[in-house]
Amino acid sequence: MGIENFEKLPCEKQTEIINAAIEVFGRNEYKKASTEEISRRAGISKGMLFYYFKDKKSLYIYALDYISSLVSRQVLDEKFQSLDDFFDILSYSADKKVQLWRQHPEYPEFVLRAYGSKNEEISRTVAGQVKQAYENLPGYFANIRLDKFKDGVDIAMVSKMLLWMVEGYIADAGRCGRGTGAQDIMQVFSRAMNLIKSAVYKPEFIGGKNEQN
């Protein structure tokens, strides 16, 4: 019943509560994130917060799902549906995400912390979401031109390799104390994308006029 009651709230109030949760979770480890601070930032009592969400974990997962849905709505627009080049799709998706992150700079901080979390209470659920995202990748590329790829290229594996490269960068940046802002990550993603493109595309579709054909 809690979630149903939450979703009966005006949209503005729902957003206020979820954004408060995202900000607090993004700035703190899961165990240290305070539901009292979340409720204070949202302008509600802690009791009301738990009236809407049965526990901290359910609020955390709801917030993560909220961002995932928001990203999908941001990216999967009419122009996205018209693209047929694998790397154009990736680039367009990245650009749209950067636009969203600029509007909501607290979002990427939360997502990066969530996907890098080792907390046993939430890591299994988050890992399940990551696995589902990997499984959904082929659907994003249903309309791509396969003739641009070299023979024998596993497109699903190419997609995963790009994601692994970004995840590796985030992990390395965390160990070395470097920034992991959305702009930094997208620059790394762009360089990785160009490297892989040169390896998996036929020469006539790399950099020349045929690339847009």
PDB file of C-alpha atoms in Angstrom:
ATOM      1  CA  MET A   1       0.000   0.000   0.000  1.00  0.00           C
ATOM      2  CA  GLY A   2       2.880   2.398   0.738  1.00  0.00           C
ATOM      3  CA  ILE A   3       4.005   2.886  -2.851  1.00  0.00           C
ATOM      4  CA  GLU A   4       0.405   3.264  -3.994  1.00  0.00           C
ATOM      5  CA  ASN A   5      -0.105   6.059  -1.469  1.00  0.00           C
ATOM      6  CA  PHE A   6       3.121   7.712  -2.584  1.00  0.00           C
ATOM      7  CA  GLU A   7       2.041   7.640  -6.219  1.00  0.00           C
ATOM      8  CA  LYS A   8      -1.240   9.339  -5.287  1.00  0.00           C
ATOM      9  CA  LEU A   9       0.702  12.406  -4.200  1.00  0.00           C
ATOM     10  CA  PRO A  10       0.942  15.366  -6.584  1.00  0.00           C
ATOM     11  CA  CYS A  11       3.768  14.843  -9.070  1.00  0.00           C
ATOM     12  CA  GLU A  12       5.650  17.829  -7.679  1.00  0.00           C
ATOM     13  CA  LYS A  13       5.697  16.316  -4.188  1.00  0.00           C
ATOM     14  CA  GLN A  14       6.728  12.898  -5.479  1.00  0.00           C
ATOM     15  CA  THR A  15       9.641  14.497  -7.323  1.00  0.00           C
ATOM     16  CA  GLU A  16      10.626  16.494  -4.244  1.00  0.00           C
ATOM     17  CA  ILE A  17      10.789  13.352  -2.095  1.00  0.00           C
ATOM     18  CA  ILE A  18      12.654  11.268  -4.679  1.00  0.00           C
ATOM     19  CA  ASN A  19      15.141  14.043  -5.414  1.00  0.00           C
ATOM     20  CA  ALA A  20      15.821  14.390  -1.684  1.00  0.00           C
ATOM     21  CA  ALA A  21      16.510  10.647  -1.507  1.00  0.00           C
ATOM     22  CA  ILE A  22      18.746  10.721  -4.585  1.00  0.00           C
ATOM     23  CA  GLU A  23      20.779  13.620  -3.193  1.00  0.00           C
ATOM     24  CA  VAL A  24      21.331  11.979   0.199  1.00  0.00           C
ATOM     25  CA  PHE A  25      22.066   8.530  -1.232  1.00  0.00           C
ATOM     26  CA  GLY A  26      24.416  10.062  -3.786  1.00  0.00           C
ATOM     27  CA  ARG A  27      26.494  11.816  -1.140  1.00  0.00           C
ATOM     28  CA  ASN A  28      26.678   8.962   1.351  1.00  0.00           C
ATOM     29  CA  GLU A  29      27.311   5.246   1.509  1.00  0.00           C
ATOM     30  CA  TYR A  30      24.045   3.349   1.752  1.00  0.00           C
ATOM     31  CA  LYS A  31      24.511   2.449   5.421  1.00  0.00           C
ATOM     32  CA  LYS A  32      25.336   6.026   6.350  1.00  0.00           C
ATOM     33  CA  ALA A  33      22.558   7.674   4.331  1.00  0.00           C
ATOM     34  CA  SER A  34      20.115   9.168   6.831  1.00  0.00           C
ATOM     35  CA  THR A  35      16.389   8.781   6.288  1.00  0.00           C
ATOM     36  CA  GLU A  36      15.951  11.644   8.744  1.00  0.00           C
ATOM     37  CA  GLU A  37      17.924  13.889   6.410  1.00  0.00           C
ATOM     38  CA  ILE A  38      15.910  12.655   3.424  1.00  0.00           C
ATOM     39  CA  SER A  39      12.612  13.423   5.143  1.00  0.00           C
ATOM     40  CA  ARG A  40      13.894  16.836   6.286  1.00  0.00           C
ATOM     41  CA  ARG A  41      14.994  17.767   2.763  1.00  0.00           C
ATOM     42  CA  ALA A  42      11.666  16.536   1.389  1.00  0.00           C
ATOM     43  CA  GLY A  43       9.687  18.553   3.928  1.00  0.00           C
ATOM     44  CA  ILE A  44       7.906  15.563   5.459  1.00  0.00           C
ATOM     45  CA  SER A  45       8.193  13.632   8.708  1.00  0.00           C
ATOM     46  CA  LYS A  46      10.222  10.445   8.922  1.00  0.00           C
ATOM     47  CA  GLY A  47       7.001   8.629   9.787  1.00  0.00           C
ATOM     48  CA  MET A  48       5.404   9.793   6.533  1.00  0.00           C
ATOM     49  CA  LEU A  49       8.480   8.713   4.590  1.00  0.00           C
ATOM     50  CA  PHE A  50       8.046   5.186   5.921  1.00  0.00           C
ATOM     51  CA  TYR A  51       4.318   5.413   5.306  1.00  0.00           C
ATOM     52  CA  TYR A  52       5.166   5.669   1.615  1.00  0.00           C
ATOM     53  CA  PHE A  53       8.158   3.317   1.607  1.00  0.00           C
ATOM     54  CA  LYS A  54       8.309   0.322   3.916  1.00  0.00           C
ATOM     55  CA  ASP A  55      12.055   0.678   4.513  1.00  0.00           C
ATOM     56  CA  LYS A  56      15.199   2.449   3.324  1.00  0.00           C
ATOM     57  CA  LYS A  57      15.984  -0.244   0.786  1.00  0.00           C
ATOM     58  CA  SER A  58      12.630   0.085  -0.987  1.00  0.00           C
ATOM     59  CA  LEU A  59      13.141   3.864  -1.211  1.00  0.00           C
ATOM     60  CA  TYR A  60      16.637   3.335  -2.614  1.00  0.00           C
ATOM     61  CA  ILE A  61      15.474   0.921  -5.294  1.00  0.00           C
ATOM     62  CA  TYR A  62      12.515   3.131  -6.191  1.00  0.00           C
ATOM     63  CA  ALA A  63      14.879   6.082  -6.654  1.00  0.00           C
ATOM     64  CA  LEU A  64      17.170   4.014  -8.881  1.00  0.00           C
ATOM     65  CA  ASP A  65      14.213   2.836 -10.973  1.00  0.00           C
ATOM     66  CA  TYR A  66      12.985   6.424 -11.190  1.00  0.00           C
ATOM     67  CA  ILE A  67      16.252   7.570 -12.767  1.00  0.00           C
ATOM     68  CA  SER A  68      16.299   4.588 -15.124  1.00  0.00           C
ATOM     69  CA  SER A  69      12.795   5.442 -16.365  1.00  0.00           C
ATOM     70  CA  LEU A  70      13.694   9.114 -16.700  1.00  0.00           C
ATOM     71  CA  VAL A  71      16.765   8.265 -18.785  1.00  0.00           C
ATOM     72  CA  SER A  72      14.707   5.993 -21.047  1.00  0.00           C
ATOM     73  CA  ARG A  73      12.159   8.750 -21.672  1.00  0.00           C
ATOM     74  CA  GLN A  74      14.953  11.222 -22.343  1.00  0.00           C
ATOM     75  CA  VAL A  75      16.816   8.994 -24.800  1.00  0.00           C
ATOM     76  CA  LEU A  76      14.186   6.921 -26.606  1.00  0.00           C
ATOM     77  CA  ASP A  77      12.567   9.724 -28.569  1.00  0.00           C
ATOM     78  CA  GLU A  78      11.535   9.983 -32.211  1.00  0.00           C
ATOM     79  CA  LYS A  79      15.030  10.860 -33.410  1.00  0.00           C
ATOM     80  CA  PHE A  80      16.514   7.880 -31.584  1.00  0.00           C
ATOM     81  CA  GLN A  81      14.075   5.599 -33.396  1.00  0.00           C
ATOM     82  CA  SER A  82      15.237   6.981 -36.766  1.00  0.00           C
ATOM     83  CA  LEU A  83      18.941   6.235 -36.221  1.00  0.00           C
ATOM     84  CA  ASP A  84      20.417   3.164 -37.914  1.00  0.00           C
ATOM     85  CA  ASP A  85      24.143   3.538 -37.229  1.00  0.00           C
ATOM     86  CA  PHE A  86      25.346   1.656 -34.146  1.00  0.00           C
ATOM     87  CA  PHE A  87      27.769   4.358 -33.014  1.00  0.00           C
ATOM     88  CA  ASP A  88      25.387   7.213 -33.833  1.00  0.00           C
ATOM     89  CA  ILE A  89      22.910   5.565 -31.479  1.00  0.00           C
ATOM     90  CA  LEU A  90      25.512   5.321 -28.734  1.00  0.00           C
ATOM     91  CA  SER A  91      26.645   8.911 -29.245  1.00  0.00           C
ATOM     92  CA  TYR A  92      23.084  10.255 -29.292  1.00  0.00           C
ATOM     93  CA  SER A  93      22.229   8.344 -26.124  1.00  0.00           C
ATOM     94  CA  ALA A  94      25.324   9.698 -24.373  1.00  0.00           C
ATOM     95  CA  ASP A  95      24.533  13.278 -25.386  1.00  0.00           C
ATOM     96  CA  LYS A  96      20.964  13.013 -24.120  1.00  0.00           C
ATOM     97  CA  LYS A  97      22.180  11.632 -20.806  1.00  0.00           C
ATOM     98  CA  VAL A  98      24.645  14.490 -20.416  1.00  0.00           C
ATOM     99  CA  GLN A  99      21.768  16.946 -20.978  1.00  0.00           C
ATOM    100  CA  LEU A 100      19.810  15.242 -18.224  1.00  0.00           C
ATOM    101  CA  TRP A 101      22.787  15.191 -15.860  1.00  0.00           C
ATOM    102  CA  ARG A 102      23.308  18.923 -16.389  1.00  0.00           C
ATOM    103  CA  GLN A 103      19.724  19.550 -15.332  1.00  0.00           C
ATOM    104  CA  HIS A 104      20.074  17.198 -12.353  1.00  0.00           C
ATOM    105  CA  PRO A 105      23.760  17.023 -11.308  1.00  0.00           C
ATOM    106  CA  GLU A 106      22.885  14.916  -8.272  1.00  0.00           C
ATOM    107  CA  TYR A 107      21.603  12.047 -10.435  1.00  0.00           C
ATOM    108  CA  PRO A 108      24.894  10.692 -11.849  1.00  0.00           C
ATOM    109  CA  GLU A 109      26.498  10.819  -8.410  1.00  0.00           C
ATOM    110  CA  PHE A 110      23.778   8.538  -7.067  1.00  0.00           C
ATOM    111  CA  VAL A 111      23.889   6.170 -10.050  1.00  0.00           C
ATOM    112  CA  LEU A 112      27.672   5.855  -9.957  1.00  0.00           C
ATOM    113  CA  ARG A 113      27.632   5.182  -6.230  1.00  0.00           C
ATOM    114  CA  ALA A 114      24.821   2.642  -6.647  1.00  0.00           C
ATOM    115  CA  TYR A 115      26.556   0.654  -9.378  1.00  0.00           C
ATOM    116  CA  GLY A 116      29.832   0.741  -7.503  1.00  0.00           C
ATOM    117  CA  SER A 117      28.306  -0.315  -4.203  1.00  0.00           C
ATOM    118  CA  LYS A 118      29.549  -3.398  -2.385  1.00  0.00           C
ATOM    119  CA  ASN A 119      26.924  -3.161   0.321  1.00  0.00           C
ATOM    120  CA  GLU A 120      25.432  -6.645   0.723  1.00  0.00           C
ATOM    121  CA  GLU A 121      21.960  -5.317   1.445  1.00  0.00           C
ATOM    122  CA  ILE A 122      21.592  -3.608  -1.914  1.00  0.00           C
ATOM    123  CA  SER A 123      24.391  -4.888  -4.158  1.00  0.00           C
ATOM    124  CA  ARG A 124      22.517  -8.014  -5.237  1.00  0.00           C
ATOM    125  CA  THR A 125      19.472  -6.009  -6.322  1.00  0.00           C
ATOM    126  CA  VAL A 126      21.593  -3.451  -8.168  1.00  0.00           C
ATOM    127  CA  ALA A 127      23.580  -6.243  -9.835  1.00  0.00           C
ATOM    128  CA  GLY A 128      20.288  -7.704 -11.030  1.00  0.00           C
ATOM    129  CA  GLN A 129      19.360  -4.394 -12.630  1.00  0.00           C
ATOM    130  CA  VAL A 130      22.726  -4.190 -14.367  1.00  0.00           C
ATOM    131  CA  LYS A 131      22.276  -7.712 -15.695  1.00  0.00           C
ATOM    132  CA  GLN A 132      18.829  -6.800 -17.009  1.00  0.00           C
ATOM    133  CA  ALA A 133      20.290  -3.737 -18.733  1.00  0.00           C
ATOM    134  CA  TYR A 134      22.842  -5.933 -20.486  1.00  0.00           C
ATOM    135  CA  GLU A 135      20.099  -8.321 -21.584  1.00  0.00           C
ATOM    136  CA  ASN A 136      18.064  -5.428 -23.000  1.00  0.00           C
ATOM    137  CA  LEU A 137      20.930  -4.065 -25.111  1.00  0.00           C
ATOM    138  CA  PRO A 138      20.024  -5.909 -28.344  1.00  0.00           C
ATOM    139  CA  GLY A 139      16.619  -4.201 -28.379  1.00  0.00           C
ATOM    140  CA  TYR A 140      18.224  -0.769 -28.603  1.00  0.00           C
ATOM    141  CA  PHE A 141      19.993  -1.746 -31.817  1.00  0.00           C
ATOM    142  CA  ALA A 142      17.185  -3.535 -33.649  1.00  0.00           C
ATOM    143  CA  ASN A 143      17.361  -1.190 -36.653  1.00  0.00           C
ATOM    144  CA  ILE A 144      21.102  -0.822 -37.112  1.00  0.00           C
ATOM    145  CA  ARG A 145      22.873  -1.361 -40.424  1.00  0.00           C
ATOM    146  CA  LEU A 146      24.711  -4.622 -40.057  1.00  0.00           C
ATOM    147  CA  ASP A 147      26.511  -4.140 -43.361  1.00  0.00           C
ATOM    148  CA  LYS A 148      28.848  -1.587 -41.742  1.00  0.00           C
ATOM    149  CA  PHE A 149      30.358  -4.226 -39.471  1.00  0.00           C
ATOM    150  CA  LYS A 150      33.197  -6.502 -40.393  1.00  0.00           C
ATOM    151  CA  ASP A 151      32.176 -10.123 -40.863  1.00  0.00           C
ATOM    152  CA  GLY A 152      31.873 -12.139 -37.668  1.00  0.00           C
ATOM    153  CA  VAL A 153      31.577  -9.200 -35.247  1.00  0.00           C
ATOM    154  CA  ASP A 154      29.464  -9.961 -32.170  1.00  0.00           C
ATOM    155  CA  ILE A 155      27.506  -6.720 -31.740  1.00  0.00           C
ATOM    156  CA  ALA A 156      26.191  -7.593 -28.292  1.00  0.00           C
ATOM    157  CA  MET A 157      29.756  -8.172 -27.142  1.00  0.00           C
ATOM    158  CA  VAL A 158      30.833  -4.818 -28.604  1.00  0.00           C
ATOM    159  CA  SER A 159      28.119  -3.107 -26.546  1.00  0.00           C
ATOM    160  CA  LYS A 160      29.243  -4.864 -23.390  1.00  0.00           C
ATOM    161  CA  MET A 161      32.888  -4.026 -24.041  1.00  0.00           C
ATOM    162  CA  LEU A 162      32.052  -0.331 -24.177  1.00  0.00           C
ATOM    163  CA  LEU A 163      30.135  -0.557 -20.912  1.00  0.00           C
ATOM    164  CA  TRP A 164      32.958  -2.518 -19.300  1.00  0.00           C
ATOM    165  CA  MET A 165      35.457   0.136 -20.369  1.00  0.00           C
ATOM    166  CA  VAL A 166      33.393   2.889 -18.764  1.00  0.00           C
ATOM    167  CA  GLU A 167      32.836   0.827 -15.605  1.00  0.00           C
ATOM    168  CA  GLY A 168      36.573   0.163 -15.449  1.00  0.00           C
ATOM    169  CA  TYR A 169      37.296   3.876 -15.764  1.00  0.00           C
ATOM    170  CA  ILE A 170      34.881   4.659 -12.929  1.00  0.00           C
ATOM    171  CA  ALA A 171      36.439   2.024 -10.693  1.00  0.00           C
ATOM    172  CA  ASP A 172      39.974   3.210 -11.482  1.00  0.00           C
ATOM    173  CA  ALA A 173      39.021   6.844 -10.943  1.00  0.00           C
ATOM    174  CA  GLY A 174      37.593   5.941  -7.555  1.00  0.00           C
ATOM    175  CA  ARG A 175      40.806   4.185  -6.526  1.00  0.00           C
ATOM    176  CA  CYS A 176      43.000   7.058  -7.712  1.00  0.00           C
ATOM    177  CA  GLY A 177      40.815   9.879  -6.425  1.00  0.00           C
ATOM    178  CA  ARG A 178      40.054  11.316  -9.888  1.00  0.00           C
ATOM    179  CA  GLY A 179      36.748  12.910 -10.756  1.00  0.00           C
ATOM    180  CA  THR A 180      33.921  10.818 -12.150  1.00  0.00           C
ATOM    181  CA  GLY A 181      31.603  13.560 -13.335  1.00  0.00           C
ATOM    182  CA  ALA A 182      29.201  12.920 -16.183  1.00  0.00           C
ATOM    183  CA  GLN A 183      31.280  14.999 -18.596  1.00  0.00           C
ATOM    184  CA  ASP A 184      34.464  13.103 -17.692  1.00  0.00           C
ATOM    185  CA  ILE A 185      32.777   9.757 -18.203  1.00  0.00           C
ATOM    186  CA  MET A 186      31.253  10.747 -21.521  1.00  0.00           C
ATOM    187  CA  GLN A 187      34.631  11.934 -22.829  1.00  0.00           C
ATOM    188  CA  VAL A 188      36.144   8.566 -21.944  1.00  0.00           C
ATOM    189  CA  PHE A 189      33.159   6.825 -23.520  1.00  0.00           C
ATOM    190  CA  SER A 190      33.612   8.813 -26.729  1.00  0.00           C
ATOM    191  CA  ARG A 191      37.296   7.890 -26.994  1.00  0.00           C
ATOM    192  CA  ALA A 192      36.519   4.239 -26.285  1.00  0.00           C
ATOM    193  CA  MET A 193      33.763   4.296 -28.885  1.00  0.00           C
ATOM    194  CA  ASN A 194      36.112   5.642 -31.573  1.00  0.00           C
ATOM    195  CA  LEU A 195      38.728   3.002 -30.782  1.00  0.00           C
ATOM    196  CA  ILE A 196      36.238   0.166 -31.008  1.00  0.00           C
ATOM    197  CA  LYS A 197      34.623   1.611 -34.122  1.00  0.00           C
ATOM    198  CA  SER A 198      37.941   1.461 -35.968  1.00  0.00           C
ATOM    199  CA  ALA A 199      38.260  -2.193 -34.970  1.00  0.00           C
ATOM    200  CA  VAL A 200      34.774  -3.459 -35.860  1.00  0.00           C
ATOM    201  CA  TYR A 201      33.619  -1.315 -38.816  1.00  0.00           C
ATOM    202  CA  LYS A 202      34.626  -1.882 -42.413  1.00  0.00           C
ATOM    203  CA  PRO A 203      37.183   0.723 -43.583  1.00  0.00           C
ATOM    204  CA  GLU A 204      34.774   2.407 -45.988  1.00  0.00           C
ATOM    205  CA  PHE A 205      32.490   3.337 -43.078  1.00  0.00           C
ATOM    206  CA  ILE A 206      35.143   4.934 -40.878  1.00  0.00           C
ATOM    207  CA  GLY A 207      35.600   8.673 -41.232  1.00  0.00           C
ATOM    208  CA  GLY A 208      34.821   8.914 -44.944  1.00  0.00           C
ATOM    209  CA  LYS A 209      31.765  10.167 -46.739  1.00  0.00           C
ATOM    210  CA  ASN A 210      30.232   6.693 -46.764  1.00  0.00           C
ATOM    211  CA  GLU A 211      29.951   6.851 -42.973  1.00  0.00           C
ATOM    212  CA  GLN A 212      26.714   8.781 -43.194  1.00  0.00           C
ATOM    213  CA  ASN A 213      25.265   6.715 -46.070  1.00  0.00           C
TER     214      ASN A 213
END
